[in-house]
Coordinates of C-alpha atoms in Angstrom, one line a residue:
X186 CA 10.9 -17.0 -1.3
X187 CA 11.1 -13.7 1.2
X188 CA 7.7 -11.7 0.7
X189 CA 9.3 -8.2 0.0
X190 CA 7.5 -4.4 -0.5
X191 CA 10.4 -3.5 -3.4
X192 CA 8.9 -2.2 -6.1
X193 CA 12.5 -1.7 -8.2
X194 CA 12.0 2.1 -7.5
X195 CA 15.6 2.2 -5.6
X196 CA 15.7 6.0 -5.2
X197 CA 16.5 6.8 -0.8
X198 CA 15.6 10.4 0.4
X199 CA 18.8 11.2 2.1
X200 CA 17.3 12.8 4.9
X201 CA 15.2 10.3 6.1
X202 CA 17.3 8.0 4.9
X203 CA 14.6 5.8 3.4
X204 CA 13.5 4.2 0.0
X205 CA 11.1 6.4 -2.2
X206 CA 9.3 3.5 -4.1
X207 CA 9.4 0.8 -0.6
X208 CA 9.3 3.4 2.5
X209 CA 11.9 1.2 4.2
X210 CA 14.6 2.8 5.9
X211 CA 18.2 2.1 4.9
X212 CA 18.8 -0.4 7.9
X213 CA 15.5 -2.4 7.2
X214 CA 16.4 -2.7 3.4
X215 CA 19.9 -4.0 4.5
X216 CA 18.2 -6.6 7.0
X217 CA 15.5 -7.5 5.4
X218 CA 16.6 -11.1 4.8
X219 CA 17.6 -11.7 8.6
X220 CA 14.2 -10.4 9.7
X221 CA 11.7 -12.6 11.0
X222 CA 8.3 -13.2 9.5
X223 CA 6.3 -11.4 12.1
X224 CA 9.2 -8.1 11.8
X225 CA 8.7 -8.5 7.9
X226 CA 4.8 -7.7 8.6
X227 CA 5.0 -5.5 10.9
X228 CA 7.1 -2.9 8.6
X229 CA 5.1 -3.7 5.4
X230 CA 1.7 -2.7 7.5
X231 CA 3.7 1.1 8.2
X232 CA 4.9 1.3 5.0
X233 CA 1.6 3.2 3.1
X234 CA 2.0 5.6 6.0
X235 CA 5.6 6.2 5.4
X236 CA 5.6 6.9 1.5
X237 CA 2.7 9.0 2.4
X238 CA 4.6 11.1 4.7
X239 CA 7.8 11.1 2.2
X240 CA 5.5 12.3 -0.8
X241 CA 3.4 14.6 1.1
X242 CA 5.0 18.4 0.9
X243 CA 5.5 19.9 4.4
X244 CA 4.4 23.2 4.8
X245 CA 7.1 25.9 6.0
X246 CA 5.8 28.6 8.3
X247 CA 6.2 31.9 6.2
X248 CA 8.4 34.7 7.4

């Protein structure tokens, strides 16, 4: 079995194009199963930092 960070929260953010409940982008969700071991790891080690940055509010410069 494929070790994978879905979390059946399929929801993408169409600008950055990547999975709200995951963090993966739309290309690593579609490769996932072709993906090495190693590449697997690699991404699930960025993703806290991704949904991080997807559920964090940017602040806009008033004006």
């Amino acid at each position: 079995m494929i070790e994978t960070p879905c979390v059946k929260i399929c929801t993408l953010d169409a600008a950055q194009r990547q999975c709200l409940g995951c963090g993966r982008t739309v290309v690593e969700i579609a490769q996932w199963a072709a993906m090495s071991a190693g590449e697997r790891r690699r991404i699930m080690e960025a993703l806290p930092e991704r949904i991080a940055a997807l559920t964090t509010p940017t602040k806009r410069a008033a004006g």
